[in-house]
Structure formats: C-alpha cells, structure tokens
Short mmCIF file of C-alpha atoms in Angstrom, two decimals:
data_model
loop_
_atom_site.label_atom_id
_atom_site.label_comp_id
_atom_site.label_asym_id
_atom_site.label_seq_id
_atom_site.Cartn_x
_atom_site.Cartn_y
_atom_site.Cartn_z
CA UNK A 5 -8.14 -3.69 -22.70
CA UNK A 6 -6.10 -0.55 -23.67
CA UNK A 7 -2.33 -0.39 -22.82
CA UNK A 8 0.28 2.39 -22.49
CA UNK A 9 3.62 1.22 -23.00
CA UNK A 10 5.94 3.22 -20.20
CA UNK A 11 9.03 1.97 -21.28
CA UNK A 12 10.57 -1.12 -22.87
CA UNK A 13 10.28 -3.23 -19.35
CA UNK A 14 6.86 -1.66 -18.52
CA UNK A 15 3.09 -1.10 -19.73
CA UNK A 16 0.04 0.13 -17.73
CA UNK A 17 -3.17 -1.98 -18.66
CA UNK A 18 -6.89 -0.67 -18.19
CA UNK A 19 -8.78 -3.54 -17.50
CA UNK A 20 -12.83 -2.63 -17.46
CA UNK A 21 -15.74 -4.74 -15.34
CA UNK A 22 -17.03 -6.40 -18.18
CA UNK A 23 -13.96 -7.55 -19.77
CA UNK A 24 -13.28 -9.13 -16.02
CA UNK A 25 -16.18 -10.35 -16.28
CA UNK A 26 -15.87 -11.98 -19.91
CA UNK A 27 -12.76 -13.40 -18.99
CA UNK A 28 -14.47 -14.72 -15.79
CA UNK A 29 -12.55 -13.58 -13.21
CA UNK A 30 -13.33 -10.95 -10.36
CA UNK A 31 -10.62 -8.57 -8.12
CA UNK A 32 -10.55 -11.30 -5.47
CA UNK A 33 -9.30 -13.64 -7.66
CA UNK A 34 -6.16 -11.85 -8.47
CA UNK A 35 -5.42 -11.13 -4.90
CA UNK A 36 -6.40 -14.62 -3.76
CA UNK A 37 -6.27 -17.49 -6.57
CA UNK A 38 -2.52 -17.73 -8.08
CA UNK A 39 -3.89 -20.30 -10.56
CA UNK A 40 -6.73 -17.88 -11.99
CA UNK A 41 -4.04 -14.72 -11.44
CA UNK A 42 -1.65 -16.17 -13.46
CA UNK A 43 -3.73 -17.85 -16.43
CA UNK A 44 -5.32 -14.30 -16.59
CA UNK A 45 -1.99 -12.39 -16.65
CA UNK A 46 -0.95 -14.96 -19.47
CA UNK A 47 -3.66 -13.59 -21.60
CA UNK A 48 -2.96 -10.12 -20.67
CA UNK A 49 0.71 -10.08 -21.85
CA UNK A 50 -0.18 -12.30 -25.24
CA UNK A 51 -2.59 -9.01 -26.04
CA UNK A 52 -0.18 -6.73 -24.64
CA UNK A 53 2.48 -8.25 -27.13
CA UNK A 54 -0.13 -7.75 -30.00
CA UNK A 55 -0.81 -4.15 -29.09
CA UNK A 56 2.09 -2.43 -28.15
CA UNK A 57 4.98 -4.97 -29.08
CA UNK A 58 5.54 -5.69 -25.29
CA UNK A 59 7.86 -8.95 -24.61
CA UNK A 60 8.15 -9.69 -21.02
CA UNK A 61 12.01 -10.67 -21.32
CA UNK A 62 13.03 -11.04 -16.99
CA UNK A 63 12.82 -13.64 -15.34
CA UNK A 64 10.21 -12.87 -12.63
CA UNK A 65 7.10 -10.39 -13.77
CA UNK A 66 5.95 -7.73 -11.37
CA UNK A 67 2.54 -7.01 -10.86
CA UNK A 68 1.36 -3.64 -9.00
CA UNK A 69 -2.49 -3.71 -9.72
CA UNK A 70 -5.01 -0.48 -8.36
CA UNK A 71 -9.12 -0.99 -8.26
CA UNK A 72 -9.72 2.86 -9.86
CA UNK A 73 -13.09 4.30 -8.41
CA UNK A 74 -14.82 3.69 -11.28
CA UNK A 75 -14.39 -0.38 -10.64
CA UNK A 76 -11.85 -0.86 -13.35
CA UNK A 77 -8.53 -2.29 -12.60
CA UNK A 78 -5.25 -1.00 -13.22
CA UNK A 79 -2.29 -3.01 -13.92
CA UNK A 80 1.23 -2.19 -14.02
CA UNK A 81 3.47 -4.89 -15.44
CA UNK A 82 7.07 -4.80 -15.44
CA UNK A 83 10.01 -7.26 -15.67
CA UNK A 84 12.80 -4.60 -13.92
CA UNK A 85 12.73 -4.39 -10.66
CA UNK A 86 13.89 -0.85 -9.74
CA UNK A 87 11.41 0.09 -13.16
CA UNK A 88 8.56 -1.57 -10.56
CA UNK A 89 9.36 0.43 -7.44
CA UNK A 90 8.90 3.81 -9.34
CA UNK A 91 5.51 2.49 -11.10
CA UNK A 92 4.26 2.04 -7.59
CA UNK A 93 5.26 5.48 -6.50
CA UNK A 94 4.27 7.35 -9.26
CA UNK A 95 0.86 5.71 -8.91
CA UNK A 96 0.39 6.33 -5.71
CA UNK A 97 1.47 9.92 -6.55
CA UNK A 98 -1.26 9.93 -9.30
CA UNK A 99 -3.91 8.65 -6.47
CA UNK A 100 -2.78 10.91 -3.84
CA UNK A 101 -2.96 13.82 -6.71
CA UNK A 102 -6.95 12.46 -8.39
CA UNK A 103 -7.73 12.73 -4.69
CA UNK A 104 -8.14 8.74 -3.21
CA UNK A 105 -11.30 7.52 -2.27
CA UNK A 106 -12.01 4.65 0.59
CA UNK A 107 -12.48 2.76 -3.00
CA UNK A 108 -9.35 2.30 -3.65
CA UNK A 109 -7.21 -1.13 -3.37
CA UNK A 110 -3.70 -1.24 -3.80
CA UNK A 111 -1.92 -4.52 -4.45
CA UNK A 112 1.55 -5.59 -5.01
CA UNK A 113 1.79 -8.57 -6.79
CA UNK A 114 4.68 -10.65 -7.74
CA UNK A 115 3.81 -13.93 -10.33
CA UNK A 116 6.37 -17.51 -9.34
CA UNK A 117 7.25 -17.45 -12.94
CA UNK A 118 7.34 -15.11 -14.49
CA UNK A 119 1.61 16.42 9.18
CA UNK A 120 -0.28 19.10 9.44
CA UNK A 121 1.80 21.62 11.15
CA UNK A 122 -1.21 23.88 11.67
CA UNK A 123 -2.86 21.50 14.18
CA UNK A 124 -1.44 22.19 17.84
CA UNK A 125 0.81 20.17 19.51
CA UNK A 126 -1.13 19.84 22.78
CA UNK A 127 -3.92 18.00 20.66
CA UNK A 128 -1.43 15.09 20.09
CA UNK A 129 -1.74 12.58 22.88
CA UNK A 130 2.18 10.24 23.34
CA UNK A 131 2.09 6.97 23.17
CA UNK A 132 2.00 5.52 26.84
CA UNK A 133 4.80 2.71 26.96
CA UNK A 134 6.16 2.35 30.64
CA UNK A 135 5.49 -1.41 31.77
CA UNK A 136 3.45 -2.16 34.44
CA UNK A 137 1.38 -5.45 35.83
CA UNK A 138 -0.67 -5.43 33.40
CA UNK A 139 2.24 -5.84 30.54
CA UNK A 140 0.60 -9.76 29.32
CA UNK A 141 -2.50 -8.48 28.76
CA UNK A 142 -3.81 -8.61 25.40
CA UNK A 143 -5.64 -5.82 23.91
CA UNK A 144 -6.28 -3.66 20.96
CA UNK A 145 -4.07 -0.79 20.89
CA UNK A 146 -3.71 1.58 18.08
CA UNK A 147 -0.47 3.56 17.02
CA UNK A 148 -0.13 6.70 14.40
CA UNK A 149 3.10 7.02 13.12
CA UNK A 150 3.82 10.31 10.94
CA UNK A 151 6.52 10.34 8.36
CA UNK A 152 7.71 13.68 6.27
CA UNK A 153 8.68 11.05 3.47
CA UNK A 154 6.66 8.41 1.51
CA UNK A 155 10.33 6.78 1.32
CA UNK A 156 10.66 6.62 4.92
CA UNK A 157 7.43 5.11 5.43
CA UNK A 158 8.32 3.01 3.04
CA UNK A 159 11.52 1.77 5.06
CA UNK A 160 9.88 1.37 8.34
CA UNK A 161 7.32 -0.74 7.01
CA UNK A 162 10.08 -3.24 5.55
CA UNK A 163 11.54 -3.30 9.50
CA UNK A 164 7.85 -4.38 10.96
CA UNK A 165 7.62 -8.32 9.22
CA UNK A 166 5.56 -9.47 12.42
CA UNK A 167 3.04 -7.11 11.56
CA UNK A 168 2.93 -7.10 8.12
CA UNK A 169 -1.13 -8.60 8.43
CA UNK A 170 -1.84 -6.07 10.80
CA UNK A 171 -4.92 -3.82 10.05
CA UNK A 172 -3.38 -0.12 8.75
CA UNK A 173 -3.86 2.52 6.38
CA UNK A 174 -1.94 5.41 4.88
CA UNK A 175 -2.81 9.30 4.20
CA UNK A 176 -1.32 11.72 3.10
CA UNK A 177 -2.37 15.13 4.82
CA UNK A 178 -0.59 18.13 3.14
CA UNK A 179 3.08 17.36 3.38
CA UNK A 180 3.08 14.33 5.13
CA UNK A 181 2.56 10.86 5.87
CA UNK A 182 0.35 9.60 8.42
CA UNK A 183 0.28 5.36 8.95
CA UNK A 184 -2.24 3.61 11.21
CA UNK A 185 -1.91 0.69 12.90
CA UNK A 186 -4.02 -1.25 14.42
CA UNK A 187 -2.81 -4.22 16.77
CA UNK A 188 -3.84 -6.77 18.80
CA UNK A 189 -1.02 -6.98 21.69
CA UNK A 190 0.18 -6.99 25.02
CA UNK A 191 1.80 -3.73 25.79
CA UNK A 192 5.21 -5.51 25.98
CA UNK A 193 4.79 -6.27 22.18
CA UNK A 194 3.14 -2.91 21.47
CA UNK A 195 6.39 -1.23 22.93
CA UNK A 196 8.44 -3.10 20.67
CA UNK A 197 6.74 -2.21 17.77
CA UNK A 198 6.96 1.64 18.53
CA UNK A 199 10.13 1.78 19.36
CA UNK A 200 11.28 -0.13 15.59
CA UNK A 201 8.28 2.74 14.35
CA UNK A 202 10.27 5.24 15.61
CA UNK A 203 13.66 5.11 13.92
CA UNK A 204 11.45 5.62 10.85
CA UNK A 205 8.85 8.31 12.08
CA UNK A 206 9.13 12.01 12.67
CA UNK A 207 6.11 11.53 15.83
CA UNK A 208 4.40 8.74 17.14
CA UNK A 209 0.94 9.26 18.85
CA UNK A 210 -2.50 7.26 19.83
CA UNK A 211 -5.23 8.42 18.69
CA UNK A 212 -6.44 11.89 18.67
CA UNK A 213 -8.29 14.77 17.33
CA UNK A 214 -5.80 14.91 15.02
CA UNK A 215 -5.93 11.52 14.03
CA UNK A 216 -10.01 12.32 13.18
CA UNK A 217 -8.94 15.23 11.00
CA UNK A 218 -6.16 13.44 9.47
CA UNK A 219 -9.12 10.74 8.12
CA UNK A 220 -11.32 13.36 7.63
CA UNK A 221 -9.41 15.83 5.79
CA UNK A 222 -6.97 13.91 4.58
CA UNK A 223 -6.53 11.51 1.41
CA UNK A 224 -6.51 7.90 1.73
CA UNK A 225 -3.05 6.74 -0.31
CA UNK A 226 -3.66 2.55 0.68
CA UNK A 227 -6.83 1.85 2.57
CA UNK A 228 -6.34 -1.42 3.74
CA UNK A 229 -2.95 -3.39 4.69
CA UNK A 230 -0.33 -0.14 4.35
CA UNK A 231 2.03 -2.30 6.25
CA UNK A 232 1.61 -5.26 3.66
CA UNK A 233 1.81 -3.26 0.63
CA UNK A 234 4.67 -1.20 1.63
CA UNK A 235 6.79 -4.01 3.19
CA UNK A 236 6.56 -5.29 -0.55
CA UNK A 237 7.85 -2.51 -2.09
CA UNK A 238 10.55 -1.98 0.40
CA UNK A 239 12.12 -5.56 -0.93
CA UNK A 240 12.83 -4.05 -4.31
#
C-alpha cells in the first residue's frame, strides 16, 4: 500500500490488485459487504498509522474510494467532514483532468463506526411534459440535465431522494456539466422529476445529437449512479 498524508484528518491510499487480492477481498466487496469493508479498512488505517502517523481521531470515518484504470483502488480516508467533500471534488477534478475512462467507479462510502455552446440550439430537442391520457403509463423515459457548476449538480442531486437508484451518469464537456437520467415512469412522475431538475439546471432536454456528442466527446466524471454518488456528497 503507499499513502499520502493530505492533511492531519486525511490520507489518500493506493491499494494495487494483488494486495486486494492477498488480503482477499475484491471491489465488490467494499461496495457490497460492510463486514469485509470494514475489517479491511481496519487493516488499512493500522498500516496507515505505521506509515505516515495517521490516527483516525472523529467519530465517524469517511470513505470516498475510485477504481483507477489501471484496476487499482484509490482510497480517500478522512474523519472531517467538510475535509471529505473537497477530497471528492478535487478527485473528481483530477479524473475529469487524466481524462476518465468508462473504467472508472466512483464510490462514496461512509463506515457505522468509525455545455458546449458551439453545438446549435435547434439540435436540442425540450422535454415534452403536457399531460395527456396516457399520463399512468409506465415507460422508460430519459432526461439530460446540463449544469454550468459541478456544485449545482451537486445540489440538485441531494433534492431527487426517489431517484437516487436511478440509472445516470455525469460528463463533463468543456465548461459544463451534463447528467443523465434514466427512469422508469409514468409521465406524471417524469414531470415531477424535471421540474425539481430544473431549479438546479441551466437546460433540460431528451435525448439528442447533442446528447451523442456529449458521450462521445465528452469525459465520463461518474459512470454509473451520478445521482447516488452525488446525493452523498450533497449531505456533507
């Protein structure tokens, strides 16, 4: 393992596949199994205290852990709160700026105890939300929300908790933010979702041509579960 100490409430841990695999634990397991998680974050901070005199002193330990391309993992370990909402922005800074890959899993973990403005407006198709008969009907529906802030995104992902499972992603495509998200809904529910979107977003649109340019041009900041992820960092 090799650790950085950021600050007296915070290290950064490198992690490689084959001490994971020594220790006999794999990236599911600390997303999935608290048990495992914790007994392996145990052993973590013990080393961590050896190496760079780190003492975990709060009373809850936050965890903000990144799979890097190379199939290491990347932990961030702090016991100060507002010291763990900047970790997770200046990492996502430092993915955003290495240039993300589809690889990438961001995860934010916290232990019991311890906008192109060159692409024309005409190509952005608004959302349809008038009601009609057909408002119970259940179907997948897709929204893009675009943000000129990470911290906004940020925000409107804390107001969406009935979502917070929903399928999404976020990129970043030159100066902005771009969040999909993918729902199963009747257009009733679909409306209210947009309209909460919207006192966060600069635009709201379906899918378009530049939705396919944003994915293929742009860089993938959190692959899978934006909402999730984000919604966690908003509580701190």
């Amino acid at each position: 393992m090799k650790f950085q100490k950021i600050d007296d409430n915070s290290i950064r841990c490198i992690i490689s596949q084959e001490e994971m695999a020594e220790s006999g634990i794999e990236i599911e397991d600390l997303m999935d199994h608290r048990d495992k998680a914790e007994g392996f974050l145990r052993k973590v901070l013990k080393e961590a205290r050896s190496a760079v005199d780190f003492k975990a002193d709060g009373s809850v330990i936050n965890v903000q852990m990144s799979v890097m391309p190379s199939g290491d993992v990347s932990l961030m370990i702090t016991d100060d709160a507002n010291a763990a909402i900047r970790n997770i922005l200046n990492e996502i800074k430092e993915r955003m700026k290495d240039g993300a890959t589809d690889s990438g899993i961001l995860k934010a973990w916290v232990p019991k105890e311890f906008h192109d403005t060159d692409v024309a407006e005409k190509n952005k198709k608004p959302l349809d939300l008038s009601l009609d008969k057909a408002e119970d009907k259940v179907s997948d529906m897709k929204l893009w929300a675009e943000f000129n802030s990470l911290s906004n995104a940020i925000s409107c992902a804390g107001k969406l908790p009935d979502i917070v499972n929903a399928p999404s992603s976020l990129y970043q495509f030159h100066d902005s933010f771009f969040m999909e998200i993918r729902l199963k809904v009747n257009k009733k529910d679909f409306a209210g979702v947009a309209f909460r979107v919207a006192e966060y977003a600069d635009d709201i649109y379906a899918e378009t041509p530049v939705a396919m340019e944003i994915k293929e041009h742009g860089k993938v900041v959190i692959k899978d579960h934006a909402v999730s992820v984000l919604s966690s960092v908003s509580q701190w």
